[in-house]
Tab-separated table of C-alpha atoms in Angstrom:
chain	number	residue	atom	x	y	z
V	1449	MET	CA	-5.687	16.846	-17.626
V	1450	ASP	CA	-8.185	16.441	-14.788
V	1451	GLN	CA	-7.002	15.679	-11.257
V	1452	HIS	CA	-8.108	12.041	-11.402
V	1453	SER	CA	-6.559	11.117	-14.755
V	1454	THR	CA	-3.472	9.672	-13.067
V	1455	ILE	CA	-5.094	8.135	-9.995
V	1456	ASP	CA	-8.037	6.376	-11.654
V	1457	PRO	CA	-5.852	3.817	-13.489
V	1458	ILE	CA	-4.103	3.135	-10.195
V	1459	TRP	CA	-7.378	2.523	-8.395
V	1460	ASP	CA	-8.519	0.359	-11.309
V	1461	THR	CA	-5.411	-1.779	-10.796
V	1462	VAL	CA	-6.008	-1.879	-7.025
V	1463	ASP	CA	-9.557	-3.046	-7.677
V	1464	ARG	CA	-8.318	-5.782	-10.018
V	1465	ILE	CA	-5.743	-6.934	-7.431
V	1466	HIS	CA	-8.465	-6.959	-4.769
V	1467	THR	CA	-10.730	-9.044	-6.998
V	1468	TRP	CA	-7.905	-11.437	-7.869
V	1469	LEU	CA	-7.065	-11.902	-4.173
V	1470	ASP	CA	-10.735	-12.469	-3.317
V	1471	ASP	CA	-11.084	-14.990	-6.140
V	1472	HIS	CA	-8.136	-16.982	-4.764
V	1473	SER	CA	-9.002	-16.732	-1.082
V	1474	THR	CA	-10.242	-19.723	0.884
V	1475	ARG	CA	-10.557	-17.797	4.167
V	1476	PRO	CA	-13.580	-16.058	5.644
V	1477	ARG	CA	-13.840	-12.394	4.586
V	1478	GLU	CA	-12.991	-11.021	8.043
V	1479	GLU	CA	-9.841	-13.127	8.264
V	1480	GLU	CA	-8.787	-12.149	4.759
V	1481	ILE	CA	-9.175	-8.438	5.578
V	1482	LEU	CA	-7.188	-8.870	8.784
V	1483	LEU	CA	-4.364	-10.595	6.923
V	1484	ARG	CA	-4.300	-7.882	4.237
V	1485	VAL	CA	-3.977	-5.226	6.921
V	1486	LEU	CA	-1.244	-7.218	8.686
V	1487	LYS	CA	0.593	-7.536	5.359
V	1488	LEU	CA	1.432	-3.851	5.815
V	1489	SER	CA	3.724	-4.737	8.730
V	1490	GLU	CA	5.655	-7.111	6.506
V	1491	GLU	CA	6.011	-4.476	3.807
V	1492	VAL	CA	7.130	-1.798	6.282
V	1493	GLY	CA	9.758	-4.237	7.550
V	1494	GLU	CA	11.036	-4.560	3.998
V	1495	VAL	CA	11.362	-0.756	3.815
V	1496	ALA	CA	13.369	-0.823	7.030
V	1497	GLY	CA	15.607	-3.575	5.655
V	1498	ALA	CA	16.197	-1.588	2.478
V	1499	VAL	CA	17.093	1.540	4.479
V	1500	VAL	CA	19.524	-0.468	6.594
V	1501	GLY	CA	21.039	-1.886	3.420
V	1502	ALA	CA	21.178	1.487	1.654
V	1503	THR	CA	22.967	3.124	4.586
V	1504	GLY	CA	25.259	0.173	5.299
V	1505	GLN	CA	24.002	0.216	8.889
V	1506	ASN	CA	24.809	-3.472	9.374
V	1507	PRO	CA	28.625	-3.715	9.302
V	1508	ARG	CA	28.479	-7.458	8.719
V	1509	LYS	CA	26.482	-7.036	5.509
V	1510	GLY	CA	27.585	-3.570	4.345
V	1511	HIS	CA	25.700	-1.786	1.574
V	1512	THR	CA	23.206	-4.301	0.226
V	1513	HIS	CA	20.559	-1.939	-1.203
V	1514	GLU	CA	20.234	1.287	-3.139
V	1515	TRP	CA	17.860	4.142	-2.380
V	1516	THR	CA	15.860	3.049	-5.413
V	1517	ASP	CA	15.178	-0.170	-3.469
V	1518	VAL	CA	13.762	1.956	-0.640
V	1519	GLU	CA	11.567	3.773	-3.171
V	1520	ALA	CA	10.271	0.463	-4.534
V	1521	GLU	CA	9.562	-0.869	-1.045
V	1522	LEU	CA	7.696	2.335	-0.135
V	1523	CYS	CA	5.579	1.859	-3.252
V	1524	ASP	CA	4.820	-1.684	-2.089
V	1525	VAL	CA	3.651	-0.272	1.259
V	1526	ILE	CA	1.383	2.230	-0.493
V	1527	LEU	CA	-0.063	-0.396	-2.833
V	1528	THR	CA	-0.587	-2.869	0.016
V	1529	ALA	CA	-2.398	-0.181	2.020
V	1530	MET	CA	-4.571	0.684	-0.962
V	1531	VAL	CA	-5.527	-2.975	-1.441
V	1532	ALA	CA	-6.269	-3.332	2.281
V	1533	LEU	CA	-8.438	-0.202	2.168
V	1534	ARG	CA	-10.218	-1.488	-0.937
V	1535	SER	CA	-10.838	-4.746	0.915
V	1536	LEU	CA	-12.673	-2.767	3.569
V	1537	THR	CA	-14.748	-0.624	1.210
V	1538	PRO	CA	-15.492	-0.322	-2.497
V	1539	ALA	CA	-15.339	3.474	-1.937
V	1540	ALA	CA	-11.624	3.292	-1.106
V	1541	ALA	CA	-10.618	6.061	-3.533
V	1542	HIS	CA	-13.134	8.456	-1.987
V	1543	VAL	CA	-12.141	7.471	1.550
V	1544	LEU	CA	-8.509	8.233	0.750
V	1545	GLU	CA	-9.368	11.499	-0.989
V	1546	ASP	CA	-11.443	12.592	2.012
V	1547	ARG	CA	-8.650	11.649	4.412
V	1548	VAL	CA	-6.058	13.563	2.400
V	1549	GLY	CA	-8.372	16.576	2.676
V	1550	VAL	CA	-8.593	16.181	6.451
V	1551	VAL	CA	-4.811	15.933	6.804
V	1552	ALA	CA	-4.268	18.900	4.466
V	1553	GLU	CA	-6.732	20.961	6.473
V	1554	ARG	CA	-5.055	19.956	9.711
V	1555	ALA	CA	-1.708	21.036	8.267
V	1556	ALA	CA	-3.294	24.337	7.167
V	1557	LEU	CA	-2.683	23.502	3.514
V	1558	VAL	CA	-6.278	24.126	2.471
């Protein structure tokens, strides 16, 4: 199995989501990109809410989430970031791959 066999279907889905969003957008491109990037803040807030609920941090609400909810919300953050990156460039997969290489090198993993 080559290294891209798992990631290519994901990027194909990201590209289809990007196209679907573009097809349904009535905003100027720059505004749409800005809103897709800002959507990340909303998704990160949902991760925080799930962590609070999984730990029972809020005594008034108690345990309202499971750690699987946190996992799902983290996936939403990743997917939202991928769509935002794809909105900036059609070479999103390569940009991410290059960035992972930079971070790995910085961490002395390469």
